[in-house]
Coordinates of C-alpha atoms and ligand atoms in Angstrom, one line a residue:
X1 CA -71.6 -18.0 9.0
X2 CA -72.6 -14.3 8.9
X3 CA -75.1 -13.5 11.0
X4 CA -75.1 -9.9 11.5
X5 CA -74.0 -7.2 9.8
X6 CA -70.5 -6.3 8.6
X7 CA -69.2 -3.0 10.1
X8 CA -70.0 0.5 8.0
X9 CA -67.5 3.0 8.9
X10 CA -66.4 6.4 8.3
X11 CA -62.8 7.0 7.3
X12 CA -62.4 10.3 9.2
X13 CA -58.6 10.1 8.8
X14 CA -58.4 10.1 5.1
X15 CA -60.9 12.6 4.2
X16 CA -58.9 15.0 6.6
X17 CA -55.9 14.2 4.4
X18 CA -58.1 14.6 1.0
X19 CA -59.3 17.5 2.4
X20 CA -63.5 16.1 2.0
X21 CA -66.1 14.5 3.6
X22 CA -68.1 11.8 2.9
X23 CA -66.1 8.8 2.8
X24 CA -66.7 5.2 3.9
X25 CA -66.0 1.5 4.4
X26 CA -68.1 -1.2 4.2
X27 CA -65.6 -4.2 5.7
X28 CA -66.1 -7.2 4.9
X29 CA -62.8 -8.2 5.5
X30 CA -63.8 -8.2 9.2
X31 CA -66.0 -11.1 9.8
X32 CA -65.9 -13.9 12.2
X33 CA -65.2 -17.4 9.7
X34 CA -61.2 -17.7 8.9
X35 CA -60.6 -13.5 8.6
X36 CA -63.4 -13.3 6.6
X37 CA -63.9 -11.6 3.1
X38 CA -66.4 -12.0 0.1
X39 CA -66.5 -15.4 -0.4
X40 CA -68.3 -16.2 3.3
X41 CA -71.1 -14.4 1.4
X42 CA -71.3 -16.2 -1.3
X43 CA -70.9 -19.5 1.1
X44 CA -74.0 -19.2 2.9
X45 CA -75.9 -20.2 -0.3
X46 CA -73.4 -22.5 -1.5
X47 CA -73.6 -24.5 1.8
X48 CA -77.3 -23.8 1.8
X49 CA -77.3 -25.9 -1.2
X50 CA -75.0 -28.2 -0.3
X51 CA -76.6 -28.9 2.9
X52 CA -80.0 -29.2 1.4
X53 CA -78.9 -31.7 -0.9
X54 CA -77.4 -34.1 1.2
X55 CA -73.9 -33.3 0.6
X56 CA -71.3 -34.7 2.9
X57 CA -68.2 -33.4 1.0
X58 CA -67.5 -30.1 -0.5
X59 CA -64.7 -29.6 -3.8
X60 CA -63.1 -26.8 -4.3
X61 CA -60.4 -24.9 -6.6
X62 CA -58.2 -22.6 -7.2
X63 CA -54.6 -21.2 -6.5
X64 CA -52.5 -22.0 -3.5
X65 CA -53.6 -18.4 -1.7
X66 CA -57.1 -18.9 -3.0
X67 CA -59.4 -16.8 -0.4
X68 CA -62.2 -19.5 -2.4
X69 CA -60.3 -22.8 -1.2
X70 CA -59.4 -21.1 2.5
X71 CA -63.3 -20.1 3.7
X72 CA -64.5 -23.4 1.6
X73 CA -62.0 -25.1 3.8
X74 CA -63.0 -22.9 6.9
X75 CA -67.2 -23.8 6.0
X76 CA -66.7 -27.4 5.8
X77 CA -65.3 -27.0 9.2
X78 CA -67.9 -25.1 10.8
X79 CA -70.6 -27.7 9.3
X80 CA -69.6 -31.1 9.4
X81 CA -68.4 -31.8 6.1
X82 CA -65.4 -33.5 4.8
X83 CA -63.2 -31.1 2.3
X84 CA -61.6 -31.5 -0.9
X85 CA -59.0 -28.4 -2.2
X86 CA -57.5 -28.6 -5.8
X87 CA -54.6 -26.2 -6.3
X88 CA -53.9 -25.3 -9.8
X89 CA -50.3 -24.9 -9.2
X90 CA -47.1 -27.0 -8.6
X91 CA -46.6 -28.7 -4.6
X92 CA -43.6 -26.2 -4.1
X93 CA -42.7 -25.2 -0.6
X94 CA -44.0 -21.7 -1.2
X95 CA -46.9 -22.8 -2.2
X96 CA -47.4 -25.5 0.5
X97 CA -47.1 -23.0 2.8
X98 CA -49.5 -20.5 1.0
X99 CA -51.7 -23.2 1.1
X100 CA -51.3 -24.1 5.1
X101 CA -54.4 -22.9 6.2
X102 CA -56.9 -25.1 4.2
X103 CA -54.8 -28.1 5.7
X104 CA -55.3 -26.3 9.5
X105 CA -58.8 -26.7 8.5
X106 CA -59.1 -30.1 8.3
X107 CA -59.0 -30.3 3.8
X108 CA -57.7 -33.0 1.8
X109 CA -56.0 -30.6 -0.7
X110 CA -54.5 -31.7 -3.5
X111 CA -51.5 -30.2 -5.9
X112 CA -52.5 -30.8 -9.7
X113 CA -49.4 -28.3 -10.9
X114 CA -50.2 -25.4 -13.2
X115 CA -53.6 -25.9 -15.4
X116 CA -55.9 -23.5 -17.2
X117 CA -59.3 -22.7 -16.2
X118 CA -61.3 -25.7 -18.5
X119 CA -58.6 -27.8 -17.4
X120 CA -59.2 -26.8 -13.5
X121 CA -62.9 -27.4 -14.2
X122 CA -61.9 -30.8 -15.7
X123 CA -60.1 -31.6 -12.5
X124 CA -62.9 -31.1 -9.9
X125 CA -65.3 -32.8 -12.3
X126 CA -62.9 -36.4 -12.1
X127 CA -62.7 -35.7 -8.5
X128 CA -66.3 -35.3 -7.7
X129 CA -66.8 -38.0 -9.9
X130 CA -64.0 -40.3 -8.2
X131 CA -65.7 -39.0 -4.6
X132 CA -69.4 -40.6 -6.0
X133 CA -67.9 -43.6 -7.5
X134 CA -66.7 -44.0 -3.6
X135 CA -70.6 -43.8 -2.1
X136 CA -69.8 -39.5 -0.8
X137 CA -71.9 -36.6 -1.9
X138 CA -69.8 -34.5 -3.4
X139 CA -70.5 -30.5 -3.7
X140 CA -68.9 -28.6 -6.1
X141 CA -68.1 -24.9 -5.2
X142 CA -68.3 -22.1 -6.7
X143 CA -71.7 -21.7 -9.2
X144 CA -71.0 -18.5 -10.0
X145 CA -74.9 -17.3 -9.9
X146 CA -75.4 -19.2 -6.9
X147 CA -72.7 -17.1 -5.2
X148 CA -73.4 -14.1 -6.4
X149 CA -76.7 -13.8 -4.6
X150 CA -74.3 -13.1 -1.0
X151 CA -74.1 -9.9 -2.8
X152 CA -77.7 -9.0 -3.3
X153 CA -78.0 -9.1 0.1
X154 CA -74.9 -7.3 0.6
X155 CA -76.7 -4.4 -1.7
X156 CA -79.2 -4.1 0.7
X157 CA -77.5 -4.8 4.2
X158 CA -75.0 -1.3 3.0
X159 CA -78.4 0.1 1.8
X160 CA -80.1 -0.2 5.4
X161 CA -76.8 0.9 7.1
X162 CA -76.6 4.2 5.4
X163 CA -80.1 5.1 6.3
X164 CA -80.0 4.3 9.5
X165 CA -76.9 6.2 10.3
X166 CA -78.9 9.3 7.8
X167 CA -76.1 9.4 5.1
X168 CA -77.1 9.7 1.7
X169 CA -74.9 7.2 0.3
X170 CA -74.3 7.9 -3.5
X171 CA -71.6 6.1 -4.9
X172 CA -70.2 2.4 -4.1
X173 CA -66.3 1.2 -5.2
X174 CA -65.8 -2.6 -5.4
X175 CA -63.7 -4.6 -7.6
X176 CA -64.0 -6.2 -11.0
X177 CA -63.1 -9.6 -11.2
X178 CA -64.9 -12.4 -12.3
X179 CA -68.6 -11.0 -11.4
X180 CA -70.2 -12.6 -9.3
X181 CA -69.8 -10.2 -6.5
X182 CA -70.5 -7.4 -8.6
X183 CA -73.1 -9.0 -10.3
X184 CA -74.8 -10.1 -7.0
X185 CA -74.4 -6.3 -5.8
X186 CA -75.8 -4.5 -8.7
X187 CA -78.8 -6.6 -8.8
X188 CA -79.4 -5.8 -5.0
X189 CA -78.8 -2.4 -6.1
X190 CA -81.4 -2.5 -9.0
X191 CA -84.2 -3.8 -6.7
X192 CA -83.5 -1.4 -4.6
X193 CA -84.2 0.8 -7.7
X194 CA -80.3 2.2 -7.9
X195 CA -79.4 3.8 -5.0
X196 CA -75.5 3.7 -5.5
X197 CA -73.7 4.3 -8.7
X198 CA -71.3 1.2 -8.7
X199 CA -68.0 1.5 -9.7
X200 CA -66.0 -1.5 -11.0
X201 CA -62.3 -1.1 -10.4
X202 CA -60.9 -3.7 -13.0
X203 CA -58.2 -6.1 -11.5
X204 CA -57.9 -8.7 -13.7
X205 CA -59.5 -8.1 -16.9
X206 CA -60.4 -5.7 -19.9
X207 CA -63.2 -3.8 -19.9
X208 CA -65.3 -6.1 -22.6
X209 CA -64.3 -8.9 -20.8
X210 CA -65.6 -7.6 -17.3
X211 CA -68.5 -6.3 -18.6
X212 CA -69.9 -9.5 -19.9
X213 CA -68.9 -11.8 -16.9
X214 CA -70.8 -9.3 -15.1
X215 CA -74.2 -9.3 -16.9
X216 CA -74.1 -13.1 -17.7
X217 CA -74.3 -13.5 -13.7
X218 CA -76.7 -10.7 -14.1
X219 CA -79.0 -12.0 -16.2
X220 CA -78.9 -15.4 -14.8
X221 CA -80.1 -13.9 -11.7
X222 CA -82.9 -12.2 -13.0
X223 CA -83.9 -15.4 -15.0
X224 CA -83.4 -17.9 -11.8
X225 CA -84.7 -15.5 -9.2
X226 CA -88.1 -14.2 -11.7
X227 CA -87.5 -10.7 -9.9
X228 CA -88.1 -7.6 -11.6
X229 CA -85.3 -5.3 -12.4
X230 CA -83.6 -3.0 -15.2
X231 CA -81.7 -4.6 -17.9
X232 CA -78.1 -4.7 -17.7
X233 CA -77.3 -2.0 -19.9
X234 CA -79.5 0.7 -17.4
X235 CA -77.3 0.3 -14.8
X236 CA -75.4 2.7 -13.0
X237 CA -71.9 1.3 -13.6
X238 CA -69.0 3.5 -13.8
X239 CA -66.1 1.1 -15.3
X240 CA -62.0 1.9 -14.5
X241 CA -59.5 0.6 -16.0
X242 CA -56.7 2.7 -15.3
X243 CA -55.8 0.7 -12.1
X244 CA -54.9 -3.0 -13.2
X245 CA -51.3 -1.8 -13.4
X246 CA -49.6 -4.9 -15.3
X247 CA -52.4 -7.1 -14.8
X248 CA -53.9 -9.8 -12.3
X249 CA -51.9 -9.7 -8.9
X250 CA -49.4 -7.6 -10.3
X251 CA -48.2 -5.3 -7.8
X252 CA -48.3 -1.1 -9.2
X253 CA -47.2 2.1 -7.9
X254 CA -50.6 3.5 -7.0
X255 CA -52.0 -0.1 -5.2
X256 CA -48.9 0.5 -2.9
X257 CA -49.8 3.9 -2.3
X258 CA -53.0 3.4 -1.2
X259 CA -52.0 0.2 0.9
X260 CA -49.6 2.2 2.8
X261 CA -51.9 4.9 2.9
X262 CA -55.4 3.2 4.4
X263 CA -52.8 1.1 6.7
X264 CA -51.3 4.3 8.2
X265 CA -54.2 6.3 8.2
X266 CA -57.0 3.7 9.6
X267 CA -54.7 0.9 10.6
X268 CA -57.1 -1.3 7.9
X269 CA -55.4 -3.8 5.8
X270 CA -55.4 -4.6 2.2
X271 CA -53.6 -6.6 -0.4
X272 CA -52.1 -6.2 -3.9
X273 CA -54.7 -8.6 -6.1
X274 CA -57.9 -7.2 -5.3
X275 CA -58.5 -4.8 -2.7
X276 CA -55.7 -2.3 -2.8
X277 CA -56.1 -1.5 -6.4
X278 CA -59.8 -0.7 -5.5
X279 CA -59.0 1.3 -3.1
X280 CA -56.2 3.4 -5.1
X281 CA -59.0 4.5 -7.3
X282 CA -61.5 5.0 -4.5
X283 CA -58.7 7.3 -3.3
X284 CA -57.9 8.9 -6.3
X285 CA -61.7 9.3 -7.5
X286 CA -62.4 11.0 -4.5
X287 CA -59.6 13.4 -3.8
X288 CA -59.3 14.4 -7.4
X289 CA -63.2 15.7 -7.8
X290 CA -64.6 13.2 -10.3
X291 CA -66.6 12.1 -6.8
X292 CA -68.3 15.3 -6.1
X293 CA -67.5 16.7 -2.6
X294 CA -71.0 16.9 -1.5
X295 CA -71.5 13.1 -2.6
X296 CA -70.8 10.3 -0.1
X297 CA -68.7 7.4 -1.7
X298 CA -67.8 3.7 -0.1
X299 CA -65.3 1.8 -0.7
X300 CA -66.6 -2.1 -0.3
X301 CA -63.3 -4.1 1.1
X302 CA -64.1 -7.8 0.3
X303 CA -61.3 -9.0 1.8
X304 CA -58.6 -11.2 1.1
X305 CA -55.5 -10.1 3.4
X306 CA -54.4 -13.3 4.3
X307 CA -52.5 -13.0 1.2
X308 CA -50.8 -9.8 2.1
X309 CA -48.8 -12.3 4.1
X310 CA -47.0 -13.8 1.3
X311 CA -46.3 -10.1 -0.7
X312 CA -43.9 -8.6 1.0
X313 CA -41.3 -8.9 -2.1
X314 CA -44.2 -6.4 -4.1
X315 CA -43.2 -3.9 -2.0
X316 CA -40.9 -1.2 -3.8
X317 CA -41.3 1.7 -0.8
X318 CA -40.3 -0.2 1.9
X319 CA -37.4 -1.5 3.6
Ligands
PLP1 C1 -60.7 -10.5 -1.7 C2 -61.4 -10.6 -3.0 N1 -62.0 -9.5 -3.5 C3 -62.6 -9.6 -4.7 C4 -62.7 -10.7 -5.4 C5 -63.4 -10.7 -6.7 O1 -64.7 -11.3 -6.6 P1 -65.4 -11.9 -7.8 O2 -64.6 -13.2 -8.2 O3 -66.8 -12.2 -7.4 O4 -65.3 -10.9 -9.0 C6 -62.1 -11.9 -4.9 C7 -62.2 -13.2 -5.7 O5 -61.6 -14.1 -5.4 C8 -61.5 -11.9 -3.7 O6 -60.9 -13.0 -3.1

Protein backbone atom coordinates (compact mmCIF):
# COMPACT_ATOMS: atom_id res chain seq x y z
CA UNK A 1 0.00 0.00 0.00
CA UNK A 2 2.90 2.29 0.61
CA UNK A 3 5.60 1.55 -1.31
CA UNK A 4 7.86 4.44 -1.33
CA UNK A 5 8.46 7.15 0.53
CA UNK A 6 6.05 9.85 1.70
CA UNK A 7 7.16 13.40 0.56
CA UNK A 8 9.71 15.54 3.04
CA UNK A 9 9.31 19.05 2.33
CA UNK A 10 10.44 22.40 3.24
CA UNK A 11 7.87 24.99 4.15
CA UNK A 12 9.70 27.98 2.61
CA UNK A 13 6.54 30.11 2.84
CA UNK A 14 6.03 29.97 6.59
CA UNK A 15 9.38 30.41 7.82
CA UNK A 16 9.51 33.65 5.61
CA UNK A 17 6.44 34.69 7.59
CA UNK A 18 8.11 33.47 11.10
CA UNK A 19 10.87 35.15 10.06
CA UNK A 20 13.34 31.42 10.51
CA UNK A 21 14.56 28.72 8.86
CA UNK A 22 14.47 25.28 9.37
CA UNK A 23 11.06 24.15 9.02
CA UNK A 24 9.54 20.97 7.50
CA UNK A 25 6.78 18.54 6.54
CA UNK A 26 6.77 15.12 6.52
CA UNK A 27 3.14 14.38 4.60
CA UNK A 28 1.65 11.64 5.11
CA UNK A 29 -1.48 12.90 4.27
CA UNK A 30 -0.28 12.52 0.64
CA UNK A 31 -0.23 8.89 -0.19
CA UNK A 32 -1.78 6.88 -2.97
CA UNK A 33 -4.68 4.35 -0.89
CA UNK A 34 -8.07 6.54 -0.30
CA UNK A 35 -6.09 10.23 0.47
CA UNK A 36 -3.93 8.52 2.62
CA UNK A 37 -2.92 9.37 6.29
CA UNK A 38 -1.53 7.31 9.32
CA UNK A 39 -3.48 4.54 9.48
CA UNK A 40 -2.18 3.12 5.71
CA UNK A 41 0.96 2.66 7.92
CA UNK A 42 -0.31 0.92 10.48
CA UNK A 43 -2.36 -1.25 7.67
CA UNK A 44 0.45 -2.82 6.02
CA UNK A 45 1.05 -4.93 9.15
CA UNK A 46 -2.39 -5.37 10.06
CA UNK A 47 -3.18 -6.85 6.50
CA UNK A 48 0.27 -8.51 6.79
CA UNK A 49 -1.35 -10.43 9.52
CA UNK A 50 -4.47 -10.71 8.22
CA UNK A 51 -3.30 -12.06 5.03
CA UNK A 52 -0.90 -14.46 6.71
CA UNK A 53 -3.57 -15.96 8.62
CA UNK A 54 -5.96 -16.82 6.16
CA UNK A 55 -8.26 -14.03 6.72
CA UNK A 56 -10.93 -13.40 4.18
CA UNK A 57 -12.89 -10.60 6.10
CA UNK A 58 -11.61 -7.67 7.86
CA UNK A 59 -13.83 -5.82 11.08
CA UNK A 60 -13.46 -2.59 11.85
CA UNK A 61 -14.75 0.34 14.24
CA UNK A 62 -15.13 3.44 15.03
CA UNK A 63 -17.03 6.75 14.33
CA UNK A 64 -18.87 7.69 11.16
CA UNK A 65 -15.67 9.95 9.87
CA UNK A 66 -13.29 7.32 11.22
CA UNK A 67 -10.00 7.77 8.99
CA UNK A 68 -9.53 3.80 10.78
CA UNK A 69 -12.96 2.44 9.11
CA UNK A 70 -12.26 4.53 5.57
CA UNK A 71 -8.43 3.03 4.68
CA UNK A 72 -9.66 -0.42 6.51
CA UNK A 73 -12.46 -0.12 3.93
CA UNK A 74 -10.01 1.23 1.16
CA UNK A 75 -7.34 -2.11 2.14
CA UNK A 76 -9.88 -4.67 1.97
CA UNK A 77 -10.42 -3.24 -1.44
CA UNK A 78 -7.07 -3.31 -2.67
CA UNK A 79 -6.69 -7.03 -1.40
CA UNK A 80 -9.52 -9.10 -1.96
CA UNK A 81 -11.18 -9.17 1.21
CA UNK A 82 -14.72 -8.79 2.21
CA UNK A 83 -15.26 -5.69 4.87
CA UNK A 84 -17.14 -5.18 7.87
CA UNK A 85 -17.41 -1.30 9.43
CA UNK A 86 -19.15 -0.77 12.86
CA UNK A 87 -20.04 2.82 13.57
CA UNK A 88 -20.42 3.85 17.13
CA UNK A 89 -22.95 6.30 16.44
CA UNK A 90 -26.70 6.72 15.42
CA UNK A 91 -27.71 5.90 11.26
CA UNK A 92 -28.48 9.71 10.92
CA UNK A 93 -28.26 11.25 7.50
CA UNK A 94 -25.24 13.23 8.56
CA UNK A 95 -23.65 10.48 9.60
CA UNK A 96 -24.62 8.24 6.62
CA UNK A 97 -23.12 10.59 4.57
CA UNK A 98 -19.95 10.95 6.73
CA UNK A 99 -19.79 7.46 6.42
CA UNK A 100 -20.19 7.29 2.38
CA UNK A 101 -16.88 6.39 1.52
CA UNK A 102 -16.46 3.01 3.32
CA UNK A 103 -19.81 2.00 1.42
CA UNK A 104 -17.88 3.35 -2.13
CA UNK A 105 -15.46 0.88 -1.01
CA UNK A 106 -17.33 -1.99 -1.18
CA UNK A 107 -17.96 -2.35 3.21
CA UNK A 108 -20.90 -3.86 4.91
CA UNK A 109 -21.02 -1.06 7.55
CA UNK A 110 -23.16 -1.19 10.19
CA UNK A 111 -24.83 1.61 12.55
CA UNK A 112 -24.79 0.28 16.37
CA UNK A 113 -25.88 4.02 17.68
CA UNK A 114 -23.73 5.75 20.35
CA UNK A 115 -21.60 3.13 22.61
CA UNK A 116 -18.52 3.50 24.76
CA UNK A 117 -15.25 2.13 24.00
CA UNK A 118 -15.70 -1.55 26.03
CA UNK A 119 -18.99 -1.54 24.59
CA UNK A 120 -17.53 -0.88 20.84
CA UNK A 121 -14.94 -3.64 21.66
CA UNK A 122 -18.02 -5.81 22.68
CA UNK A 123 -19.57 -5.09 19.34
CA UNK A 124 -16.77 -6.27 16.93
CA UNK A 125 -16.11 -9.27 19.24
CA UNK A 126 -20.20 -10.63 18.47
CA UNK A 127 -19.56 -9.74 15.01
CA UNK A 128 -16.43 -11.51 14.45
CA UNK A 129 -17.85 -14.11 16.32
CA UNK A 130 -21.28 -14.08 14.24
CA UNK A 131 -18.75 -13.88 10.86
CA UNK A 132 -16.98 -17.47 12.21
CA UNK A 133 -20.10 -19.11 13.29
CA UNK A 134 -20.91 -18.40 9.37
CA UNK A 135 -17.55 -20.48 8.04
CA UNK A 136 -15.48 -16.52 7.26
CA UNK A 137 -12.17 -15.62 8.76
CA UNK A 138 -12.65 -12.75 10.44
CA UNK A 139 -9.77 -10.06 11.21
CA UNK A 140 -10.14 -7.76 13.68
CA UNK A 141 -8.42 -4.26 13.17
CA UNK A 142 -6.75 -2.21 14.99
CA UNK A 143 -4.10 -4.21 17.71
CA UNK A 144 -2.76 -1.26 18.86
CA UNK A 145 1.05 -2.72 18.97
CA UNK A 146 0.65 -4.30 15.89
CA UNK A 147 -0.14 -0.91 14.27
CA UNK A 148 2.16 1.00 15.88
CA UNK A 149 5.09 -0.71 14.19
CA UNK A 150 3.99 1.53 10.63
CA UNK A 151 5.56 4.13 12.73
CA UNK A 152 8.91 2.56 13.52
CA UNK A 153 9.45 2.51 10.14
CA UNK A 154 8.12 5.91 9.72
CA UNK A 155 11.05 6.92 12.41
CA UNK A 156 13.44 5.79 10.15
CA UNK A 157 12.10 6.52 6.51
CA UNK A 158 12.03 10.69 8.03
CA UNK A 159 15.42 9.68 9.54
CA UNK A 160 17.00 8.67 5.95
CA UNK A 161 15.21 11.64 4.27
CA UNK A 162 16.94 14.26 6.37
CA UNK A 163 20.29 12.93 5.75
CA UNK A 164 20.07 12.55 2.39
CA UNK A 165 18.88 15.95 1.69
CA UNK A 166 22.04 17.01 4.67
CA UNK A 167 19.61 18.66 7.19
CA UNK A 168 20.26 18.04 10.63
CA UNK A 169 16.80 17.36 11.69
CA UNK A 170 16.42 18.05 15.46
CA UNK A 171 13.00 18.14 16.56
CA UNK A 172 9.75 16.09 15.29
CA UNK A 173 5.88 17.50 16.04
CA UNK A 174 3.16 14.80 15.80
CA UNK A 175 0.01 14.35 17.72
CA UNK A 176 -1.05 12.66 20.89
CA UNK A 177 -3.84 10.48 20.65
CA UNK A 178 -4.18 7.15 21.53
CA UNK A 179 -0.32 5.98 20.99
CA UNK A 180 0.24 3.94 18.71
CA UNK A 181 1.58 6.22 16.22
CA UNK A 182 3.64 7.90 18.66
CA UNK A 183 4.50 4.92 20.29
CA UNK A 184 5.59 3.27 16.94
CA UNK A 185 7.72 6.56 16.18
CA UNK A 186 9.51 6.95 19.32
CA UNK A 187 10.70 3.48 19.28
CA UNK A 188 12.01 3.96 15.69
CA UNK A 189 13.46 6.92 17.07
CA UNK A 190 15.14 5.13 20.08
CA UNK A 191 16.84 2.56 17.75
CA UNK A 192 17.93 4.98 15.95
CA UNK A 193 19.52 6.08 19.25
CA UNK A 194 17.24 9.53 19.46
CA UNK A 195 17.82 11.54 16.74
CA UNK A 196 14.64 13.84 17.06
CA UNK A 197 13.26 15.19 20.21
CA UNK A 198 9.41 14.21 19.72
CA UNK A 199 6.91 16.42 20.66
CA UNK A 200 3.40 15.16 21.53
CA UNK A 201 0.73 17.73 20.78
CA UNK A 202 -2.20 16.45 23.04
CA UNK A 203 -5.61 16.24 21.21
CA UNK A 204 -7.70 14.23 23.02
CA UNK A 205 -6.39 13.49 26.32
CA UNK A 206 -4.55 14.63 29.66
CA UNK A 207 -1.14 14.40 29.99
CA UNK A 208 -1.16 11.16 32.44
CA UNK A 209 -3.42 9.65 30.28
CA UNK A 210 -1.30 10.19 27.09
CA UNK A 211 1.68 9.34 28.61
CA UNK A 212 0.72 5.86 29.63
CA UNK A 213 -1.14 4.82 26.35
CA UNK A 214 2.09 5.76 24.86
CA UNK A 215 4.55 3.59 26.83
CA UNK A 216 2.10 0.66 27.22
CA UNK A 217 2.42 0.42 23.16
CA UNK A 218 5.98 1.18 23.99
CA UNK A 219 6.81 -1.42 26.00
CA UNK A 220 4.87 -3.93 24.29
CA UNK A 221 7.02 -3.23 21.39
CA UNK A 222 10.08 -3.72 23.02
CA UNK A 223 8.74 -6.98 24.64
CA UNK A 224 7.18 -8.41 21.24
CA UNK A 225 9.93 -7.19 18.96
CA UNK A 226 13.09 -8.41 21.72
CA UNK A 227 15.00 -5.15 20.31
CA UNK A 228 17.18 -3.19 22.39
CA UNK A 229 16.17 0.30 23.34
CA UNK A 230 16.01 2.97 26.29
CA UNK A 231 13.22 2.72 28.65
CA UNK A 232 10.33 4.81 28.32
CA UNK A 233 11.10 7.31 30.81
CA UNK A 234 14.79 8.26 28.72
CA UNK A 235 13.02 9.44 25.96
CA UNK A 236 13.14 12.56 24.35
CA UNK A 237 9.46 13.57 24.70
CA UNK A 238 8.46 17.09 25.03
CA UNK A 239 4.58 16.87 26.10
CA UNK A 240 1.93 20.03 25.17
CA UNK A 241 -1.04 20.40 26.47
CA UNK A 242 -1.89 23.87 25.88
CA UNK A 243 -3.48 23.02 22.47
CA UNK A 244 -6.57 20.55 23.04
CA UNK A 245 -8.71 23.73 23.23
CA UNK A 246 -12.07 22.18 24.72
CA UNK A 247 -11.18 18.73 24.04
CA UNK A 248 -11.35 15.86 21.35
CA UNK A 249 -12.54 17.36 17.87
CA UNK A 250 -13.36 20.51 19.42
CA UNK A 251 -12.70 23.19 17.14
CA UNK A 252 -10.27 26.37 19.04
CA UNK A 253 -9.07 29.63 18.05
CA UNK A 254 -5.39 28.73 17.45
CA UNK A 255 -6.28 25.21 15.30
CA UNK A 256 -8.18 27.67 12.99
CA UNK A 257 -5.32 29.87 12.82
CA UNK A 258 -3.02 27.57 11.79
CA UNK A 259 -5.43 25.78 9.28
CA UNK A 260 -5.96 29.02 7.52
CA UNK A 261 -2.50 29.66 7.83
CA UNK A 262 -0.59 26.32 6.32
CA UNK A 263 -3.63 26.40 3.68
CA UNK A 264 -2.79 29.96 2.46
CA UNK A 265 0.69 29.79 2.89
CA UNK A 266 1.47 26.07 1.24
CA UNK A 267 -1.90 25.35 -0.11
CA UNK A 268 -1.59 21.93 2.45
CA UNK A 269 -4.71 20.90 4.09
CA UNK A 270 -5.55 19.98 7.63
CA UNK A 271 -8.44 19.37 9.93
CA UNK A 272 -9.77 20.37 13.34
CA UNK A 273 -9.32 16.71 15.39
CA UNK A 274 -5.92 15.98 14.87
CA UNK A 275 -3.70 17.69 12.60
CA UNK A 276 -4.43 21.27 12.90
CA UNK A 277 -3.95 21.46 16.55
CA UNK A 278 -0.44 19.90 15.90
CA UNK A 279 0.34 22.14 13.74
CA UNK A 280 -0.87 25.37 15.82
CA UNK A 281 1.87 24.41 18.20
CA UNK A 282 4.40 23.46 15.61
CA UNK A 283 3.75 27.06 14.56
CA UNK A 284 3.70 28.65 17.69
CA UNK A 285 6.85 26.49 19.14
CA UNK A 286 8.73 27.59 16.33
CA UNK A 287 7.96 31.30 15.80
CA UNK A 288 8.03 32.05 19.47
CA UNK A 289 11.82 30.70 20.14
CA UNK A 290 11.18 27.62 22.42
CA UNK A 291 12.47 25.78 18.88
CA UNK A 292 15.80 27.34 18.62
CA UNK A 293 16.40 29.19 15.37
CA UNK A 294 19.32 27.25 14.40
CA UNK A 295 17.39 23.91 15.12
CA UNK A 296 15.41 22.24 12.21
CA UNK A 297 11.81 21.12 13.37
CA UNK A 298 9.06 18.90 11.39
CA UNK A 299 5.85 18.86 11.69
CA UNK A 300 4.56 14.97 10.82
CA UNK A 301 0.93 15.56 9.06
CA UNK A 302 -0.71 12.04 9.50
CA UNK A 303 -3.54 12.86 7.80
CA UNK A 304 -7.05 12.78 8.11
CA UNK A 305 -8.64 15.72 5.78
CA UNK A 306 -11.34 13.85 4.49
CA UNK A 307 -12.98 15.08 7.50
CA UNK A 308 -12.27 18.71 6.95
CA UNK A 309 -15.17 18.05 4.56
CA UNK A 310 -17.86 17.77 7.12
CA UNK A 311 -16.37 21.02 9.44
CA UNK A 312 -17.13 23.79 7.88
CA UNK A 313 -19.75 24.91 10.83
CA UNK A 314 -16.15 24.96 13.18
CA UNK A 315 -15.21 27.72 11.39
CA UNK A 316 -15.57 31.14 13.37
CA UNK A 317 -13.18 33.38 10.67
CA UNK A 318 -14.85 32.70 7.78
CA UNK A 319 -17.77 33.46 5.84
C1 LIG B 1 -5.33 11.87 11.04
C2 LIG B 1 -4.94 11.27 12.33
N1 LIG B 1 -3.88 11.75 12.97
C3 LIG B 1 -3.50 11.25 14.16
C4 LIG B 1 -4.19 10.22 14.77
C5 LIG B 1 -3.73 9.73 16.09
O1 LIG B 1 -3.12 8.49 15.97
P1 LIG B 1 -3.07 7.47 17.18
O2 LIG B 1 -4.46 6.93 17.37
O3 LIG B 1 -2.12 6.45 16.73
O4 LIG B 1 -2.61 8.23 18.39
C6 LIG B 1 -5.31 9.67 14.13
C7 LIG B 1 -6.08 8.58 14.76
O5 LIG B 1 -7.12 8.19 14.32
C8 LIG B 1 -5.69 10.19 12.87
O6 LIG B 1 -6.75 9.71 12.20
Amino acid sequence: MLDHPTPFRRLKNVEKLLGRGGLYIKRDDHMETALGGNKVRSLEFWLGAAIESGSDVLVVAGGAMSNLCRLTAAAAAMHGLDCVVIHNSDASETAKQQSFLNRLFGAEVRFLGRLGEDQRAGAVATAAEELRAAGRKPYIVGDAVVGALGYTVAAQELHDQAEADGIALRHVFLSGSMGPTEAGFLFGNALLGNPFAVHLVSVEYGQAELAARVARIYDDLKSNTQLQAPSFEELPIHYHMDYLGDGYGRPSPDAERALIMLARTEGILTEFVYTAKTAAAFLELSENGYIPNDEACCFLHTGGVPSLFSQFDLFRSLD
